[in-house]
PDB file of C-alpha atoms in Angstrom:
ATOM      1  CA  MET A 279     -17.026  10.333  -4.368  1.00 80.00           C
ATOM      2  CA  ILE A 280     -13.271  11.044  -4.305  1.00 83.00           C
ATOM      3  CA  LYS A 281     -11.826  12.390  -7.557  1.00 82.00           C
ATOM      4  CA  LEU A 282      -8.265  11.265  -8.263  1.00 86.00           C
ATOM      5  CA  ASN A 283      -5.937  12.237 -11.096  1.00 85.00           C
ATOM      6  CA  GLU A 284      -3.948   8.997 -10.944  1.00 91.00           C
ATOM      7  CA  VAL A 285      -4.978   5.560 -12.159  1.00 92.00           C
ATOM      8  CA  ILE A 286      -5.762   2.949  -9.503  1.00 95.00           C
ATOM      9  CA  LEU A 287      -4.474  -0.617  -9.744  1.00 96.00           C
ATOM     10  CA  VAL A 288      -6.216  -3.399  -7.803  1.00 96.00           C
ATOM     11  CA  GLU A 289      -5.992  -7.195  -7.874  1.00 95.00           C
ATOM     12  CA  GLY A 290      -9.407  -8.326  -9.108  1.00 93.00           C
ATOM     13  CA  LYS A 291     -12.760  -7.369 -10.572  1.00 94.00           C
ATOM     14  CA  TYR A 292     -14.547  -7.369  -7.200  1.00 94.00           C
ATOM     15  CA  ASP A 293     -11.952  -4.946  -5.844  1.00 95.00           C
ATOM     16  CA  LYS A 294     -12.628  -2.745  -8.878  1.00 95.00           C
ATOM     17  CA  ILE A 295     -16.373  -2.861  -8.257  1.00 94.00           C
ATOM     18  CA  ARG A 296     -15.849  -1.869  -4.604  1.00 93.00           C
ATOM     19  CA  LEU A 297     -13.600   1.092  -5.475  1.00 95.00           C
ATOM     20  CA  SER A 298     -15.695   2.318  -8.390  1.00 94.00           C
ATOM     21  CA  SER A 299     -18.465   3.165  -5.916  1.00 91.00           C
ATOM     22  CA  ILE A 300     -16.216   5.543  -3.930  1.00 91.00           C
ATOM     23  CA  VAL A 301     -13.590   6.953  -6.331  1.00 91.00           C
ATOM     24  CA  ASP A 302     -13.787   8.790  -9.607  1.00 87.00           C
ATOM     25  CA  ALA A 303     -10.672   7.484 -11.344  1.00 89.00           C
ATOM     26  CA  PRO A 304      -9.726   4.878 -13.910  1.00 91.00           C
ATOM     27  CA  ILE A 305      -9.304   1.473 -12.222  1.00 94.00           C
ATOM     28  CA  ILE A 306      -7.264  -1.371 -13.710  1.00 93.00           C
ATOM     29  CA  THR A 307      -7.073  -4.937 -12.395  1.00 94.00           C
ATOM     30  CA  THR A 308      -3.975  -7.126 -12.292  1.00 94.00           C
ATOM     31  CA  GLY A 309      -5.909 -10.366 -12.541  1.00 90.00           C
ATOM     32  CA  GLY A 310      -3.755 -11.640  -9.697  1.00 89.00           C
ATOM     33  CA  PHE A 311      -0.372 -13.134 -10.522  1.00 92.00           C
ATOM     34  CA  SER A 312      -1.309 -13.528 -14.204  1.00 90.00           C
ATOM     35  CA  ILE A 313      -0.189  -9.941 -14.767  1.00 91.00           C
ATOM     36  CA  PHE A 314       3.429 -11.084 -14.696  1.00 94.00           C
ATOM     37  CA  LYS A 315       2.866 -13.299 -17.745  1.00 92.00           C
ATOM     38  CA  ASP A 316       1.167 -10.507 -19.703  1.00 91.00           C
ATOM     39  CA  LYS A 317       3.987  -8.360 -21.119  1.00 91.00           C
ATOM     40  CA  GLU A 318       1.564  -6.118 -23.018  1.00 88.00           C
ATOM     41  CA  LYS A 319      -0.391  -5.289 -19.871  1.00 88.00           C
ATOM     42  CA  LEU A 320       2.843  -4.626 -17.959  1.00 92.00           C
ATOM     43  CA  SER A 321       3.983  -2.258 -20.723  1.00 89.00           C
ATOM     44  CA  PHE A 322       0.599  -0.569 -20.640  1.00 90.00           C
ATOM     45  CA  LEU A 323       0.797  -0.151 -16.838  1.00 92.00           C
ATOM     46  CA  LYS A 324       4.269   1.328 -17.124  1.00 92.00           C
ATOM     47  CA  ALA A 325       3.075   3.842 -19.741  1.00 90.00           C
ATOM     48  CA  VAL A 326      -0.002   4.726 -17.649  1.00 91.00           C
ATOM     49  CA  ALA A 327       2.131   5.192 -14.536  1.00 93.00           C
ATOM     50  CA  GLU A 328       4.589   7.461 -16.336  1.00 92.00           C
ATOM     51  CA  LYS A 329       1.795   9.574 -17.820  1.00 90.00           C
ATOM     52  CA  LYS A 330      -0.794   9.720 -14.998  1.00 89.00           C
ATOM     53  CA  GLY A 331       0.733   8.117 -11.904  1.00 93.00           C
ATOM     54  CA  LEU A 332      -0.370   4.821 -10.406  1.00 95.00           C
ATOM     55  CA  ILE A 333      -2.012   4.194  -7.040  1.00 95.00           C
ATOM     56  CA  ILE A 334      -1.593   0.550  -6.029  1.00 96.00           C
ATOM     57  CA  ILE A 335      -4.155  -0.880  -3.606  1.00 96.00           C
ATOM     58  CA  THR A 336      -3.762  -4.584  -2.938  1.00 94.00           C
ATOM     59  CA  ASP A 337      -5.075  -6.851  -0.226  1.00 91.00           C
ATOM     60  CA  SER A 338      -3.085  -6.692   3.006  1.00 89.00           C
ATOM     61  CA  ASP A 339      -2.082 -10.354   2.757  1.00 90.00           C
ATOM     62  CA  SER A 340       1.234 -11.744   1.532  1.00 89.00           C
ATOM     63  CA  ALA A 341      -0.093 -12.269  -2.023  1.00 90.00           C
ATOM     64  CA  GLY A 342      -1.036  -8.583  -2.262  1.00 91.00           C
ATOM     65  CA  GLN A 343       2.370  -7.576  -0.948  1.00 91.00           C
ATOM     66  CA  PHE A 344       4.068  -9.905  -3.450  1.00 94.00           C
ATOM     67  CA  ILE A 345       2.197  -8.321  -6.381  1.00 94.00           C
ATOM     68  CA  ARG A 346       3.041  -4.823  -5.136  1.00 92.00           C
ATOM     69  CA  THR A 347       6.729  -5.689  -4.715  1.00 91.00           C
ATOM     70  CA  ARG A 348       7.058  -7.385  -8.112  1.00 94.00           C
ATOM     71  CA  LEU A 349       5.428  -4.428  -9.879  1.00 94.00           C
ATOM     72  CA  LYS A 350       8.195  -2.202  -8.540  1.00 89.00           C
ATOM     73  CA  GLY A 351      10.561  -4.218 -10.713  1.00 91.00           C
ATOM     74  CA  TYR A 352       8.652  -3.063 -13.811  1.00 93.00           C
ATOM     75  CA  ILE A 353       7.574   0.462 -12.870  1.00 95.00           C
ATOM     76  CA  ASP A 354       9.774   3.228 -11.458  1.00 94.00           C
ATOM     77  CA  ASP A 355       8.933   4.063  -7.806  1.00 90.00           C
ATOM     78  CA  ARG A 356       8.508   7.756  -8.522  1.00 92.00           C
ATOM     79  CA  TYR A 357       5.327   6.996 -10.510  1.00 94.00           C
ATOM     80  CA  ILE A 358       3.765   4.818  -7.802  1.00 94.00           C
ATOM     81  CA  LYS A 359       1.787   5.665  -4.684  1.00 93.00           C
ATOM     82  CA  ASN A 360       1.198   2.653  -2.469  1.00 93.00           C
ATOM     83  CA  VAL A 361      -2.012   2.628  -0.441  1.00 94.00           C
ATOM     84  CA  TYR A 362      -1.931   0.121   2.405  1.00 93.00           C
ATOM     85  CA  LEU A 363      -5.140  -1.193   3.935  1.00 93.00           C
ATOM     86  CA  PRO A 364      -4.996  -2.347   7.545  1.00 92.00           C
ATOM     87  CA  PRO A 365      -5.094  -6.109   8.092  1.00 90.00           C
ATOM     88  CA  ILE A 366      -8.667  -6.902   9.161  1.00 90.00           C
ATOM     89  CA  GLU A 367      -9.730 -10.439  10.007  1.00 88.00           C
ATOM     90  CA  GLY A 368     -12.833 -11.737   8.286  1.00 86.00           C
ATOM     91  CA  LYS A 369     -14.182 -13.105   5.029  1.00 83.00           C
ATOM     92  CA  GLU A 370     -15.840 -11.548   2.032  1.00 83.00           C
ATOM     93  CA  ARG A 371     -19.611 -12.067   1.749  1.00 84.00           C
ATOM     94  CA  ARG A 372     -19.437 -13.775  -1.619  1.00 83.00           C
ATOM     95  CA  LYS A 373     -16.922 -16.376  -0.405  1.00 80.00           C
ATOM     96  CA  SER A 374     -17.739 -19.527   1.546  1.00 77.00           C
ATOM     97  CA  ARG A 375     -14.441 -19.458   3.483  1.00 80.00           C
ATOM     98  CA  PRO A 376     -11.978 -16.821   4.625  1.00 74.00           C
ATOM     99  CA  SER A 377      -8.754 -16.342   2.666  1.00 76.00           C
ATOM    100  CA  ALA A 378      -5.690 -18.434   3.536  1.00 81.00           C
ATOM    101  CA  GLU A 379      -4.515 -15.715   5.931  1.00 82.00           C
ATOM    102  CA  GLY A 380      -8.017 -14.977   7.229  1.00 82.00           C
ATOM    103  CA  LEU A 381      -7.905 -11.323   6.175  1.00 89.00           C
ATOM    104  CA  LEU A 382     -10.412  -9.192   4.306  1.00 89.00           C
ATOM    105  CA  GLY A 383      -9.351  -8.056   0.875  1.00 89.00           C
ATOM    106  CA  VAL A 384     -10.109  -4.746  -0.796  1.00 93.00           C
ATOM    107  CA  GLU A 385     -13.573  -5.979  -1.777  1.00 92.00           C
ATOM    108  CA  GLY A 386     -14.501  -6.768   1.828  1.00 92.00           C
ATOM    109  CA  THR A 387     -13.078  -3.647   3.419  1.00 94.00           C
ATOM    110  CA  ASP A 388     -15.489  -0.957   4.548  1.00 93.00           C
ATOM    111  CA  ASN A 389     -15.639   2.162   2.354  1.00 93.00           C
ATOM    112  CA  SER A 390     -14.662   4.444   5.234  1.00 93.00           C
ATOM    113  CA  ILE A 391     -11.451   2.467   5.815  1.00 93.00           C
ATOM    114  CA  ILE A 392     -10.560   2.619   2.113  1.00 93.00           C
ATOM    115  CA  ILE A 393     -11.213   6.366   2.043  1.00 91.00           C
ATOM    116  CA  GLU A 394      -9.050   6.879   5.132  1.00 90.00           C
ATOM    117  CA  ALA A 395      -6.226   4.842   3.550  1.00 91.00           C
ATOM    118  CA  LEU A 396      -6.455   6.873   0.332  1.00 91.00           C
ATOM    119  CA  GLU A 397      -6.272  10.084   2.344  1.00 87.00           C
ATOM    120  CA  ARG A 398      -3.285   8.803   4.352  1.00 85.00           C
ATOM    121  CA  PHE A 399      -1.210   7.465   1.476  1.00 84.00           C
ATOM    122  CA  ALA A 400      -2.351   8.965  -1.824  1.00 77.00           C
ATOM    123  CA  VAL A 401      -2.953  12.609  -0.995  1.00 66.00           C
ATOM    124  CA  SER A 402       0.236  14.541  -1.630  1.00 55.00           C
ATOM    125  CA  LYS A 403       1.625  16.508   1.276  1.00 46.00           C
ATOM    126  CA  ILE A 404       3.963  19.470   1.114  1.00 41.00           C
ATOM    127  CA  GLU A 405       7.191  18.078   2.440  1.00 48.00           C
ATOM    128  CA  SER A 406       9.669  20.036   4.462  1.00 50.00           C
ATOM    129  CA  GLY A 407      12.732  18.877   6.301  1.00 63.00           C
ATOM    130  CA  ARG A 408      14.527  15.635   5.780  1.00 78.00           C
ATOM    131  CA  LYS A 409      13.165  12.194   5.041  1.00 83.00           C
ATOM    132  CA  ILE A 410      13.402   9.247   7.371  1.00 90.00           C
ATOM    133  CA  GLU A 411      16.311   7.112   6.171  1.00 91.00           C
ATOM    134  CA  LYS A 412      17.468   3.547   6.636  1.00 93.00           C
ATOM    135  CA  ALA A 413      20.136   4.832   9.040  1.00 93.00           C
ATOM    136  CA  ASP A 414      17.311   6.265  11.188  1.00 93.00           C
ATOM    137  CA  PHE A 415      15.716   2.829  11.284  1.00 93.00           C
ATOM    138  CA  TYR A 416      19.001   1.398  12.590  1.00 92.00           C
ATOM    139  CA  ALA A 417      19.325   4.154  15.186  1.00 92.00           C
ATOM    140  CA  LEU A 418      15.739   3.568  16.354  1.00 92.00           C
ATOM    141  CA  GLY A 419      16.117  -0.227  16.503  1.00 92.00           C
ATOM    142  CA  LEU A 420      13.839  -0.819  13.491  1.00 92.00           C
ATOM    143  CA  ALA A 421      16.630  -2.423  11.462  1.00 93.00           C
ATOM    144  CA  GLY A 422      19.443  -4.759  12.439  1.00 91.00           C
ATOM    145  CA  ASP A 423      19.633  -7.418  15.131  1.00 91.00           C
ATOM    146  CA  GLY A 424      16.488  -7.816  17.206  1.00 89.00           C
ATOM    147  CA  SER A 425      14.466  -5.346  15.138  1.00 91.00           C
ATOM    148  CA  VAL A 426      11.672  -7.635  13.901  1.00 92.00           C
ATOM    149  CA  ALA A 427       9.516  -7.381  17.042  1.00 91.00           C
ATOM    150  CA  ARG A 428       9.954  -3.608  17.146  1.00 91.00           C
ATOM    151  CA  ARG A 429       8.879  -3.234  13.491  1.00 92.00           C
ATOM    152  CA  GLU A 430       5.862  -5.484  14.128  1.00 91.00           C
ATOM    153  CA  LYS A 431       4.835  -3.295  17.066  1.00 90.00           C
ATOM    154  CA  LEU A 432       5.132  -0.188  14.883  1.00 90.00           C
ATOM    155  CA  LYS A 433       3.147  -1.753  12.005  1.00 88.00           C
ATOM    156  CA  LYS A 434       0.398  -2.735  14.417  1.00 87.00           C
ATOM    157  CA  ARG A 435       0.327   0.793  15.893  1.00 87.00           C
ATOM    158  CA  LEU A 436       0.035   2.266  12.390  1.00 84.00           C
ATOM    159  CA  SER A 437      -2.528  -0.352  11.216  1.00 79.00           C
ATOM    160  CA  LEU A 438      -0.202  -1.489   8.423  1.00 81.00           C
ATOM    161  CA  PRO A 439      -0.016  -5.030   7.057  1.00 78.00           C
ATOM    162  CA  SER A 440       2.345  -7.233   9.036  1.00 82.00           C
ATOM    163  CA  SER A 441       3.727  -8.579   5.752  1.00 78.00           C
ATOM    164  CA  LEU A 442       5.444  -5.245   4.954  1.00 82.00           C
ATOM    165  CA  SER A 443       9.192  -5.554   4.600  1.00 86.00           C
ATOM    166  CA  ALA A 444      11.477  -3.107   6.408  1.00 89.00           C
ATOM    167  CA  LYS A 445      11.960  -1.246   3.110  1.00 86.00           C
ATOM    168  CA  ALA A 446       8.193  -0.984   2.500  1.00 83.00           C
ATOM    169  CA  LEU A 447       7.673   0.177   6.096  1.00 88.00           C
ATOM    170  CA  LEU A 448      10.276   2.907   5.573  1.00 89.00           C
ATOM    171  CA  GLU A 449       8.426   4.005   2.428  1.00 82.00           C
ATOM    172  CA  ALA A 450       5.094   4.028   4.271  1.00 80.00           C
ATOM    173  CA  VAL A 451       6.321   6.132   7.199  1.00 84.00           C
ATOM    174  CA  ASN A 452       7.885   8.632   4.789  1.00 79.00           C
ATOM    175  CA  ILE A 453       4.491   8.997   3.115  1.00 74.00           C
ATOM    176  CA  LEU A 454       2.666   9.364   6.408  1.00 74.00           C
ATOM    177  CA  TYR A 455       5.007  11.399   8.594  1.00 80.00           C
ATOM    178  CA  SER A 456       7.590  14.123   8.573  1.00 82.00           C
ATOM    179  CA  TYR A 457      10.901  13.292  10.237  1.00 85.00           C
ATOM    180  CA  ASP A 458       9.916  15.133  13.433  1.00 86.00           C
ATOM    181  CA  GLU A 459       6.439  13.557  13.530  1.00 86.00           C
ATOM    182  CA  PHE A 460       8.017  10.116  13.174  1.00 88.00           C
ATOM    183  CA  LEU A 461      10.461  10.709  16.020  1.00 88.00           C
ATOM    184  CA  THR A 462       7.539  11.791  18.237  1.00 88.00           C
ATOM    185  CA  LEU A 463       5.594   8.689  17.206  1.00 86.00           C
ATOM    186  CA  MET A 464       8.548   6.433  18.017  1.00 86.00           C
ATOM    187  CA  GLY A 465       8.673   7.959  21.495  1.00 82.00           C
ATOM    188  CA  GLU A 466       5.015   6.944  21.938  1.00 74.00           C
ATOM    189  CA  VAL A 467       5.624   3.402  20.657  1.00 65.00           C
ATOM    190  CA  GLU A 468       8.331   2.724  23.273  1.00 62.00           C
TER     191      GLU A 468
END
């Protein structure tokens, strides 16, 4: 079992059940989009994030990305660690049909994949050197005209959800790589 100091935020109760078997940390559910109508819960999440830190793990579909993005409007980025699960086709056992996008959610993702994602995104690294910036994305063809296909290729290489915006991709690569490591990776993606 992985012990975490931060609080984990997931979409639903089945996601919480899945994570509670592999992490030792408080886990809160959003209840899907209903969180945005619950001002008390949003205030509570903000207070929790500021005191303990918040690890957000949503499904890799567009709904999960929407929830993650909207929460950033309520909670300061410096209190959030985003954990991205790779997009995996399939359906959860308890459901009769796959999701609208045909992707597994947190509840259907194998424990080893969740653990790997936590290690990639939530474990703090000692940072040295400069961060990857938006200007670097332009210089590398990941932003600007004709950049969509290049970003998609990079997301696929990194097993990140295809629904990530350019800004979220920049955040993810800064979590995962140093500036030099990222430049080396981009040379391999060519």
